[in-house]
């Protein structure tokens, strides 16, 4: 028996997985109770998201999108985690987590407007409980502690979920947020999408911690590591965490082991500078779509026709959303001024008038 | 009417708002059982319970994030930063998050938060307790910044700040907490944010100031009137962002001379902003340049040199003399 906490923890963390890379079930006991229809829906959403991502990358290259962070490879952790939520649960995303908020109800064209930097991208419909993606690494973690506490104070049966990358766990706000949620026993779910690189810095240079899940220990909350390329494992971990939160059990930290197939963002990142072909190929064999497709095909509930249909639907939906985004009136400086305060103070009214006069010319 | 110190008036404002609106929450470090290190929240936890008035873990950024998240759930947080010098630890929440919530969401969400914090020199405190950092927050779009100078204003302004749907940084000068009492109505009343107060009328020179420097300026004004018959008008800004330029202009148009007195260091601060606005809108009314009386551009010093470092009535009178003799 060691007196060192680090040695004790290293023995305790094992990775939750349900599907092997060939789609066979390796952990029947953990298999979530999902209907065939729900399983097909999970697959549809992952395929849809992959197509949307490919289209977004190409639109970005054409200059028809603004800031964009590719998501391919991370569909299982994104889609699986959102699928485990209720509509009234609140999502506080990080910069890459657009799929979760879209599947939670944010219209796709608004995601594109957000990408272009148009304010209307952030005017979230009343019945959709999400924030727009956070840019400051870690700010969403402390805010999630607040949203979750709000649910608790209002006696609502809901959870707040947030996402951060492996690099983000080095931020002070990461610890402050999980510690606050733990101290107040608030129904928060913190998902670390450990895709192994914070832009170019590998996890080995990020921390000496053996796992990121074990960071939960310092905050005194449950932590679990899951196979983030396995949509069922992610679903299961988040569903359990949500159940824990709803029943007064407080927050959970989930580390999802995943990989982004593309660059960090479309703004000039070149992953060949810091990753090897061998590594990328190795992770491609763990592709969450291939694995889950095999599982569904083995069950006889997914066909090539299903796949083709979703691909076509996705292409059409993306084109439609871009058209809708293009049709939105362009953002103006007076409109921007109007969103600084509920009621603009005199100096802003004055500045607004100057811009209205300029735009009237 | 009751006689209250400024800190009692501040407690009174929070009590009334906690009573009036179940969405108001008060939290921070030591604000619960201990009633705050200055006793600003004395008795509130006993009266309203641990769900509405509570201690947080010792992490300022967490306090800021908590307030923002609770705001998304419709709560109005009165979040205490134990000393404003610690704001750097939560500056992202104050300046980059709460202040931009309306912008980021196109007006869909807001941050109805009052960030309360003690600050201000002359009390011989440790490092990073007294610093006048109001210029940093005043420069942030989307924030209102309030600094009361007396018990009556403190209560009325704090009630307005709590009811405001936008984030307000509410700074309480530590030297004013208990240095005098003033008349404070017992019930609720508000003083609008963004409105200055002419605290002394005069015809010869206008002093524009705020916080503890209101008292320094009033002392200087009284002394110079006795000594030389000069009649000084003193304007207490009360809200330093946005600045009430209308009140300043009306005064400068009458007196034709102005000085700005601030406790903060000289460069790029509130005083500079006031001078710039007077310059833009009233230059033809001026008989002399608008001068600043401020602390020097150094870090806030250790206690031994504090009294010398801070602006005092003597320096204010010298500036008045200078604009009169220009």
XYZ file of C-alpha atoms in Angstrom:
687
model
C 0.000 0.000 0.000
C 1.510 3.281 -1.081
C 1.282 6.519 0.809
C 1.436 8.442 -2.446
C -1.944 9.581 -3.787
C -0.715 9.590 -7.393
C 0.128 5.880 -7.260
C -3.213 5.032 -5.726
C -5.090 6.933 -8.440
C -3.186 5.470 -11.343
C -4.367 2.027 -10.332
C -7.959 3.143 -10.047
C -8.667 4.705 -13.455
C -9.674 2.326 -16.219
C -11.312 3.291 -19.502
C -14.984 2.614 -20.052
C -15.615 1.142 -23.464
C -18.498 -0.821 -24.926
C -17.636 -1.379 -28.576
C -14.383 -2.690 -29.986
C -12.978 -1.132 -33.143
C -14.623 -3.906 -35.187
C -18.036 -3.056 -33.739
C -18.320 -6.073 -31.473
C -19.574 -5.567 -27.928
C -16.842 -5.912 -25.305
C -18.823 -4.766 -22.289
C -22.389 -6.068 -22.393
C -23.028 -4.997 -18.802
C -22.476 -1.330 -19.654
C -24.660 -1.436 -22.791
C -27.140 1.474 -22.516
C -30.812 0.687 -22.992
C -31.472 2.349 -26.327
C -34.133 1.342 -28.863
C -33.154 0.442 -32.411
C -34.639 3.743 -33.493
C -32.425 5.629 -31.032
C -29.376 3.702 -32.169
C -30.161 4.570 -35.787
C -30.660 8.202 -34.776
C -27.226 8.280 -33.150
C -25.689 6.967 -36.361
C -27.668 9.391 -38.518
C -26.451 12.312 -36.447
C -22.841 11.213 -36.639
C -22.995 10.734 -40.412
C -24.829 14.029 -40.843
C -22.212 15.800 -38.727
C -19.323 14.252 -40.698
C -20.835 15.463 -43.989
C -21.580 18.886 -42.548
C -17.971 19.086 -41.299
C -16.605 18.200 -44.742
C -18.840 20.818 -46.364
C -17.863 23.403 -43.730
C -14.170 22.769 -44.399
C -14.710 23.251 -48.098
C -16.846 26.381 -47.582
C -14.147 27.691 -45.290
C -11.524 27.170 -47.990
C -13.722 29.094 -50.407
C -13.911 31.974 -47.948
C -17.652 31.493 -47.448
C -17.378 30.771 -43.730
C -15.511 32.545 -40.961
C -13.748 30.861 -38.078
C -14.172 27.097 -38.203
C -12.759 24.275 -36.072
C -13.149 20.844 -37.748
C -14.874 18.132 -35.731
C -14.255 14.875 -37.658
C -13.039 12.164 -35.296
C -14.809 13.674 -32.308
C -18.389 12.843 -33.367
C -18.808 10.097 -30.807
C -17.918 12.304 -27.868
C -19.940 15.227 -29.216
C -23.062 13.439 -30.440
C -23.090 10.727 -27.789
C -22.873 13.232 -24.942
C -25.611 15.527 -26.261
C -27.888 12.553 -26.992
C -27.870 11.666 -23.286
C -29.410 15.031 -22.315
C -32.941 16.312 -21.884
C -34.091 19.250 -23.947
C -34.112 21.496 -20.840
C -30.517 20.665 -19.894
C -28.048 23.471 -20.588
C -24.971 23.204 -22.845
C -21.993 25.555 -22.444
C -19.778 24.699 -25.396
C -16.172 25.392 -26.176
C -15.087 26.697 -29.572
C -15.287 23.321 -31.358
C -18.577 22.191 -29.858
C -20.997 23.431 -32.499
C -22.550 19.986 -33.218
C -23.796 19.638 -29.641
C -25.600 22.978 -29.654
C -27.056 22.392 -33.107
C -28.374 18.973 -32.103
C -29.714 20.626 -28.964
C -31.784 22.975 -31.110
C -29.723 25.866 -32.465
C -30.687 26.286 -36.151
C -27.801 25.309 -38.451
C -27.864 28.612 -40.358
C -27.181 30.408 -37.073
C -24.114 28.267 -36.531
C -22.853 29.505 -39.905
C -23.731 33.099 -39.001
C -21.772 32.651 -35.774
C -18.831 31.360 -37.765
C -18.960 34.495 -39.898
C -19.062 36.693 -36.791
C -22.662 37.824 -37.280
C -24.450 38.645 -34.031
C -27.612 36.919 -35.158
C -25.721 33.665 -34.841
C -25.932 34.108 -31.096
C -29.596 35.042 -30.772
C -30.538 31.696 -29.344
C -34.205 30.679 -29.606
C -36.114 30.917 -26.314
C -36.589 27.158 -25.956
C -32.961 26.245 -26.672
C -30.740 26.058 -23.606
C -27.275 26.744 -24.947
C -24.653 29.452 -25.002
C -22.586 30.220 -28.050
C -19.111 28.640 -28.013
C -16.608 29.965 -25.529
C -13.332 31.278 -26.856
C -11.471 31.836 -23.578
C -10.206 28.421 -22.522
C -11.792 27.526 -19.210
C -14.333 30.335 -18.794
C -17.146 27.914 -19.647
C -16.149 25.651 -16.766
C -16.748 28.238 -14.042
C -19.909 29.462 -15.763
C -21.216 25.909 -15.851
C -20.781 25.735 -12.090
C -23.114 28.740 -11.948
C -25.750 27.415 -14.353
C -25.778 24.081 -12.525
C -26.140 25.848 -9.190
C -29.055 27.804 -10.655
C -30.804 24.536 -11.588
C -30.265 23.296 -8.062
C -31.552 26.492 -6.433
C -34.630 26.417 -8.650
C -35.210 22.756 -7.783
C -35.152 21.875 -11.454
C -34.383 18.370 -12.517
C -31.749 19.450 -15.018
C -28.033 19.359 -15.571
C -25.557 21.789 -17.107
C -22.914 20.240 -19.343
C -19.724 21.766 -20.653
C -16.746 20.759 -22.736
C -13.050 21.465 -22.648
C -9.997 20.063 -24.396
C -6.989 18.340 -22.888
C -5.055 21.625 -22.936
C -7.915 23.396 -21.199
C -7.471 21.257 -18.122
C -4.251 23.169 -17.436
C -6.210 26.398 -16.936
C -6.935 27.623 -13.443
C -10.595 28.070 -14.315
C -10.860 24.348 -15.000
C -9.998 23.543 -11.426
C -11.982 26.446 -9.973
C -15.084 25.330 -11.866
C -14.971 21.654 -10.919
C -14.117 22.617 -7.357
C -17.049 25.035 -7.123
C -19.461 22.461 -8.534
C -18.143 19.929 -6.052
C -18.307 22.289 -3.075
C -21.900 23.262 -3.915
C -22.843 19.746 -5.039
C -24.289 21.184 -8.259
C -25.587 19.082 -11.170
C -22.776 19.840 -13.614
C -21.133 17.549 -16.154
C -17.629 18.427 -17.286
C -16.548 16.625 -20.444
C -12.881 16.733 -21.360
C -12.480 15.876 -25.018
C -8.897 14.707 -24.858
C -7.904 14.722 -28.515
C -4.250 14.604 -27.475
C -3.232 18.031 -28.818
C -3.763 21.598 -27.681
C -3.219 22.961 -31.182
C 0.300 21.495 -31.469
C 1.263 20.698 -27.901
C 0.839 16.997 -27.100
C -0.757 15.785 -23.903
C 2.611 14.529 -22.687
C 3.853 18.114 -22.595
C 0.606 19.392 -21.115
C 0.662 17.562 -17.829
C 2.430 14.944 -15.808
C -0.943 13.532 -14.782
C -1.419 10.002 -16.047
C -5.065 10.642 -16.858
C -7.175 13.786 -16.961
C -10.052 11.972 -15.299
C -8.034 11.769 -12.097
C -8.145 15.574 -11.838
C -11.613 14.956 -10.407
C -9.987 13.516 -7.297
C -8.578 16.896 -6.272
C -12.063 18.413 -6.447
C -13.621 15.476 -4.632
C -16.000 14.591 -7.434
C -16.449 11.403 -9.484
C -14.206 11.155 -12.534
C -14.319 8.609 -15.326
C -12.302 7.975 -18.453
C -14.187 6.729 -21.498
C -13.303 5.657 -24.997
C -14.267 8.835 -26.819
C -14.354 7.060 -30.190
C -17.126 4.806 -28.877
C -20.453 6.609 -29.022
C -22.170 4.119 -26.723
C -19.514 4.460 -24.031
C -19.752 8.252 -24.154
C -23.545 8.089 -24.080
C -23.439 5.741 -21.103
C -20.998 7.906 -19.114
C -22.984 11.101 -19.706
C -26.338 9.419 -19.047
C -24.998 8.112 -15.740
C -23.581 11.534 -14.870
C -26.900 13.185 -15.728
C -28.745 10.680 -13.576
C -26.316 11.386 -10.725
C -26.817 15.142 -11.122
C -30.610 14.911 -11.313
C -30.795 12.793 -8.195
C -28.722 15.190 -6.095
C -25.413 13.382 -6.523
C -23.552 16.452 -7.750
C -21.097 16.913 -10.598
C -19.101 14.448 -12.687
C -15.899 14.802 -14.674
C -15.640 12.718 -17.835
C -12.471 12.341 -19.879
C -13.262 11.168 -23.401
C -10.216 9.822 -25.279
C -10.636 11.032 -28.825
C -8.784 12.474 -31.807
C -9.397 15.232 -34.309
C -8.686 14.005 -37.786
C -8.265 17.514 -39.209
C -6.361 20.637 -38.233
C -7.073 22.572 -35.012
C -8.907 25.215 -37.024
C -9.162 26.253 -40.658
C -7.137 29.360 -39.862
C -3.784 28.040 -40.973
C -3.029 25.124 -38.664
C -1.008 22.326 -40.272
C -1.064 19.165 -38.149
C 1.746 17.539 -40.169
C 4.105 19.875 -38.311
C 3.403 18.089 -35.042
C 1.765 14.713 -35.801
C 3.027 11.689 -37.688
C 1.242 9.826 -40.477
C 1.551 6.645 -38.439
C -0.278 8.191 -35.519
C -3.039 9.616 -37.700
C -3.519 6.245 -39.450
C -3.682 4.473 -36.135
C -6.470 6.747 -34.930
C -8.338 6.487 -38.229
C -8.800 2.786 -37.552
C -10.683 3.852 -34.417
C -13.064 6.071 -36.408
C -16.287 6.313 -34.391
C -18.435 6.123 -37.510
C -16.875 2.920 -38.834
C -17.082 1.206 -35.482
C -20.706 2.113 -34.829
C -21.722 1.362 -38.422
C -20.320 -2.151 -38.043
C -22.200 -2.596 -34.789
C -25.485 -1.494 -36.372
C -24.912 -3.583 -39.499
C -24.238 -6.625 -37.325
C -27.580 -5.933 -35.650
C -29.167 -5.602 -39.100
C -30.476 -2.088 -38.498
C -28.235 -0.012 -40.787
C -27.670 -0.310 -44.533
C -25.747 1.453 -47.269
C -29.066 2.973 -48.369
C -29.578 4.449 -44.916
C -26.136 5.950 -45.089
C -26.678 7.394 -48.568
C -29.982 8.903 -47.539
C -28.420 10.699 -44.534
C -25.507 11.924 -46.649
C -27.938 13.454 -49.144
C -30.058 14.984 -46.388
C -26.988 16.516 -44.794
C -25.733 18.013 -48.044
C -29.133 19.520 -48.709
C -29.481 20.852 -45.156
C -26.070 22.519 -45.298
C -26.835 24.167 -48.645
C -30.175 25.351 -47.322
C -28.586 26.713 -44.134
C -25.952 28.613 -46.095
C -28.678 30.124 -48.270
C -30.549 31.156 -45.138
C -27.402 32.652 -43.618
C -26.682 34.566 -46.824
C -30.189 36.038 -46.749
C -29.840 37.538 -43.282
C -29.431 41.288 -43.300
C -25.852 42.306 -42.687
C -24.751 43.336 -39.240
C -24.481 47.074 -38.593
C -22.583 49.221 -36.102
C -25.805 50.845 -34.783
C -27.167 47.341 -34.243
C -23.979 46.441 -32.404
C -24.276 49.541 -30.207
C -27.826 48.507 -29.315
C -26.564 45.286 -27.778
C -24.060 46.838 -25.377
C -26.644 47.683 -22.712
C -30.348 47.130 -22.171
C -30.788 50.890 -22.480
C -28.007 52.745 -24.274
C -26.475 55.573 -22.218
C -26.257 59.045 -23.835
C -22.685 58.682 -25.091
C -23.582 55.516 -26.999
C -26.749 57.119 -28.397
C -24.521 59.902 -29.664
C -22.079 57.452 -31.240
C -24.986 55.532 -32.763
C -26.343 58.707 -34.362
C -22.970 59.371 -35.947
C -22.961 55.884 -37.498
C -26.573 56.170 -38.654
C -25.676 59.415 -40.395
C -22.619 57.789 -41.975
C -24.636 54.796 -43.163
C -27.355 57.107 -44.487
C -24.889 58.795 -46.818
C -34.428 59.316 8.826
C -31.650 57.171 10.171
C -28.039 58.145 10.606
C -25.892 55.523 8.944
C -22.303 54.903 8.030
C -21.649 54.048 4.396
C -21.202 50.386 5.190
C -24.516 50.283 7.041
C -26.203 51.906 4.067
C -24.676 49.282 1.792
C -25.895 46.450 4.019
C -29.310 48.069 4.131
C -29.488 48.199 0.321
C -28.655 44.505 0.022
C -31.169 43.581 2.727
C -33.966 45.478 1.011
C -33.194 43.928 -2.367
C -32.941 40.422 -0.914
C -36.370 41.006 0.633
C -37.896 42.437 -2.512
C -36.655 39.992 -5.133
C -36.150 36.259 -4.513
C -33.745 36.182 -7.470
C -31.187 38.329 -5.653
C -28.252 36.323 -4.275
C -25.291 37.584 -2.276
C -22.041 35.626 -2.269
C -18.281 35.866 -2.065
C -15.461 35.007 0.286
C -16.396 35.268 3.985
C -19.687 37.054 3.281
C -21.849 34.439 5.024
C -21.268 33.518 8.618
C -18.582 36.144 9.042
C -20.662 38.896 7.445
C -17.793 40.019 5.224
C -14.330 41.173 6.251
C -15.760 44.709 6.570
C -19.142 43.396 7.854
C -20.923 44.650 4.739
C -23.091 41.532 4.707
C -23.541 41.372 8.471
C -26.689 39.501 9.447
C -27.816 38.777 5.904
C -27.150 35.044 5.988
C -29.008 34.704 9.297
C -31.973 36.541 7.807
C -32.077 35.016 4.325
C -30.453 31.626 4.731
C -27.483 29.888 3.211
C -29.115 29.454 -0.188
C -29.315 33.211 -0.768
C -26.286 34.529 1.102
C -23.325 32.204 0.960
C -19.602 31.770 1.188
C -17.720 30.601 -1.876
C -14.491 28.652 -2.105
C -11.471 30.954 -2.170
C -11.245 31.497 -5.910
C -12.145 34.848 -7.441
C -12.490 33.623 -11.002
C -14.951 31.051 -9.738
C -17.018 33.806 -8.127
C -17.201 35.615 -11.460
C -18.145 32.476 -13.389
C -20.737 31.549 -10.807
C -22.364 34.970 -11.140
C -22.474 34.685 -14.927
C -23.932 31.166 -14.859
C -26.515 32.126 -12.252
C -27.396 35.118 -14.422
C -28.251 32.710 -17.238
C -30.748 31.126 -14.827
C -32.377 34.462 -14.002
C -30.560 35.179 -10.761
C -29.270 38.640 -9.889
C -25.940 38.149 -8.194
C -24.342 40.598 -5.820
C -20.876 39.094 -5.990
C -18.269 40.429 -3.602
C -14.617 40.694 -4.583
C -13.001 40.850 -1.168
C -10.602 43.623 -2.245
C -10.672 45.173 -5.701
C -6.961 44.519 -6.103
C -7.978 40.874 -6.498
C -10.062 41.672 -9.575
C -7.210 40.534 -11.805
C -8.015 36.990 -10.712
C -11.546 37.369 -12.072
C -10.933 39.932 -14.768
C -11.967 37.576 -17.544
C -15.380 37.130 -15.944
C -15.856 40.851 -15.384
C -14.465 42.295 -18.593
C -14.456 39.525 -21.209
C -17.532 37.552 -20.179
C -20.175 39.448 -18.205
C -19.582 42.677 -20.103
C -19.975 40.941 -23.491
C -22.853 38.616 -22.741
C -25.406 40.857 -24.428
C -23.128 41.359 -27.428
C -22.264 37.669 -27.778
C -25.900 36.660 -27.699
C -27.213 39.513 -29.826
C -29.175 40.717 -26.795
C -30.673 37.298 -25.921
C -28.842 36.921 -22.598
C -27.651 39.475 -20.105
C -25.532 39.540 -16.975
C -27.557 41.202 -14.214
C -24.602 41.159 -11.844
C -23.345 43.672 -9.310
C -19.657 43.130 -8.617
C -19.106 44.808 -5.240
C -15.589 45.492 -4.013
C -13.811 47.588 -1.403
C -10.896 49.662 -2.672
C -9.178 52.940 -1.993
C -6.199 54.257 -0.129
C -5.384 55.963 3.089
C -5.992 52.973 5.323
C -2.464 51.590 5.344
C -3.480 48.238 3.930
C -1.256 45.538 2.450
C -0.320 45.398 -1.219
C -3.076 45.096 -3.848
C -5.847 45.991 -1.438
C -6.212 49.731 -1.958
C -5.451 50.125 -5.654
C -7.734 52.362 -7.686
C -8.328 50.116 -10.686
C -11.574 51.734 -11.782
C -9.999 52.971 -15.009
C -9.440 49.396 -16.142
C -13.078 48.470 -15.812
C -14.346 51.840 -16.991
C -12.586 51.253 -20.293
C -14.501 48.025 -20.853
C -17.544 48.385 -23.105
C -20.659 46.884 -21.560
C -19.853 47.649 -17.934
C -21.148 50.389 -15.695
C -18.861 51.543 -12.915
C -20.206 53.202 -9.784
C -18.282 54.781 -6.901
C -20.368 56.346 -4.120
C -18.954 58.990 -1.809
C -21.503 58.984 1.027
C -24.054 56.741 2.777
C -27.136 58.188 1.059
C -25.696 57.725 -2.423
C -24.272 54.320 -1.592
C -27.682 52.915 -0.738
C -29.573 54.469 -3.633
C -26.894 53.620 -6.165
C -26.474 50.043 -4.942
C -30.206 49.396 -5.216
C -30.104 50.745 -8.779
C -27.079 48.585 -9.561
C -28.754 45.414 -8.282
C -31.897 46.141 -10.305
C -29.917 46.911 -13.457
C -30.018 44.174 -16.080
C -26.446 44.904 -17.114
C -23.283 44.226 -15.123
C -22.249 46.951 -12.716
C -18.932 47.244 -10.917
C -19.706 48.884 -7.572
C -16.623 50.167 -5.791
C -16.673 51.111 -2.144
C -13.880 53.288 -0.798
C -12.594 51.664 2.385
C -11.773 54.975 4.049
C -15.385 56.077 3.677
C -16.917 52.931 5.155
C -17.009 54.204 8.743
C -15.427 57.652 8.705
C -18.736 59.533 9.058
C -22.487 59.076 9.235
C -25.139 60.596 7.041
C -28.898 60.776 6.742
C -30.278 57.720 4.971
C -33.990 57.077 4.399
C -35.108 53.760 5.837
C -37.138 52.446 2.916
C -36.051 51.751 -0.617
C -35.084 54.532 -3.009
C -32.899 54.650 -6.073
C -30.377 57.045 -7.528
C -30.093 56.642 -11.288
C -26.801 55.275 -12.589
C -24.991 57.672 -14.879
C -26.102 60.846 -13.078
C -23.593 63.081 -11.321
C -24.342 65.241 -8.298
C -23.358 68.848 -7.727
C -22.338 68.613 -4.082
C -21.183 72.194 -3.711
C -22.183 75.163 -5.801
C -19.696 77.752 -6.920
C -18.956 80.214 -9.692
C -15.195 80.361 -10.155
C -13.830 76.851 -10.690
C -15.379 73.405 -11.151
C -13.863 70.348 -9.512
C -14.936 67.056 -11.046
C -14.212 64.127 -8.775
C -15.581 60.948 -7.173
C -15.176 58.624 -4.209
C -13.018 59.732 -1.287
C -11.637 62.604 -3.351
C -15.046 64.284 -3.097
C -14.213 64.910 0.552
C -10.645 65.992 -0.190
C -12.000 68.377 -2.819
C -14.680 69.776 -0.503
C -12.053 70.463 2.140
C -9.917 72.250 -0.431
C -12.939 74.227 -1.676
C -13.892 75.361 1.806
C -10.356 76.325 2.701
C -9.764 78.328 -0.447
C -13.058 80.149 -0.087
C -12.130 81.140 3.451
C -8.624 82.116 2.457
C -9.294 83.910 -0.827
C -13.055 84.091 -1.393
C -12.826 81.746 -4.393
C -16.115 79.926 -4.974
C -15.534 76.360 -6.069
C -18.227 74.092 -7.506
C -17.708 70.390 -6.751
C -19.245 67.651 -8.869
C -19.381 64.099 -7.554
C -19.545 61.870 -10.627
C -21.060 58.946 -8.640
C -20.976 56.858 -11.849
C -17.632 56.980 -13.610
C -18.802 54.923 -16.564
C -20.811 56.255 -18.250
C -19.792 59.798 -17.302
C -22.537 62.404 -16.917
C -21.101 64.966 -19.310
C -24.262 67.114 -19.254
C -23.791 68.036 -15.595
C -20.092 68.716 -16.171
C -20.777 70.952 -19.176
C -23.440 72.980 -17.362
C -20.938 73.660 -14.614
C -17.954 74.424 -16.851
C -20.062 76.796 -18.904
C -20.761 78.662 -15.671
C -17.288 78.624 -14.089
C -15.082 78.480 -17.230
C -12.401 76.660 -15.293
C -12.116 73.057 -14.234
C -9.865 70.564 -12.547
C -10.341 66.845 -12.177
C -9.314 65.120 -8.964
C -8.847 61.383 -8.785
C -7.076 59.100 -6.373
C -5.896 56.812 -9.168
C -2.616 57.203 -11.017
C -2.522 59.923 -13.650
C -2.260 58.273 -17.057
C -5.184 57.068 -19.147
C -7.728 57.170 -16.366
C -11.106 58.698 -15.579
C -9.612 62.163 -15.181
C -8.102 61.954 -18.653
C -11.489 60.948 -20.018
C -13.244 63.855 -18.333
C -10.651 66.292 -19.700
C -11.093 64.844 -23.179
C -14.854 65.174 -23.061
C -14.694 68.766 -21.812
C -12.216 69.467 -24.590
C -14.561 68.010 -27.193
C -17.668 69.789 -25.994
C -16.792 72.965 -24.167
C -13.396 74.216 -25.244
C -14.672 77.682 -26.085
C -15.987 78.076 -22.545
C -12.570 77.495 -21.008
C -10.340 80.245 -19.685
C -7.585 77.787 -18.733
C -6.514 74.225 -19.484
C -8.296 71.578 -17.435
C -5.813 70.214 -14.900
C -5.617 66.857 -13.218
C -4.766 66.209 -9.594
C -3.932 62.554 -9.225
C -1.542 60.046 -7.752
C 1.740 59.599 -9.639
C 2.174 56.795 -12.188
C 3.729 54.284 -9.831
C 2.386 51.138 -8.259
C 0.354 51.805 -5.148
C 3.061 52.221 -2.506
C 3.679 50.663 0.859
C 2.020 52.342 3.824
C 4.945 54.565 4.852
C 4.630 56.873 1.874
C 0.886 56.513 1.317
C -0.194 59.848 2.797
C 2.296 61.710 0.673
C 1.403 59.743 -2.443
C -2.346 60.364 -2.349
C -3.768 63.684 -3.568
C -4.570 65.984 -0.664
C -6.359 69.358 -0.183
C -3.069 71.215 -0.539
C -2.438 69.861 -4.028
C -6.055 70.492 -5.012
C -5.769 74.103 -3.871
C -2.548 74.516 -5.849
C -4.330 73.317 -8.985
C -7.224 75.689 -8.352
C -4.708 78.499 -8.016
C -3.042 77.489 -11.251
C -6.225 77.562 -13.340
C -7.252 80.870 -11.769
C -3.899 82.455 -12.588
C -3.498 80.993 -16.074
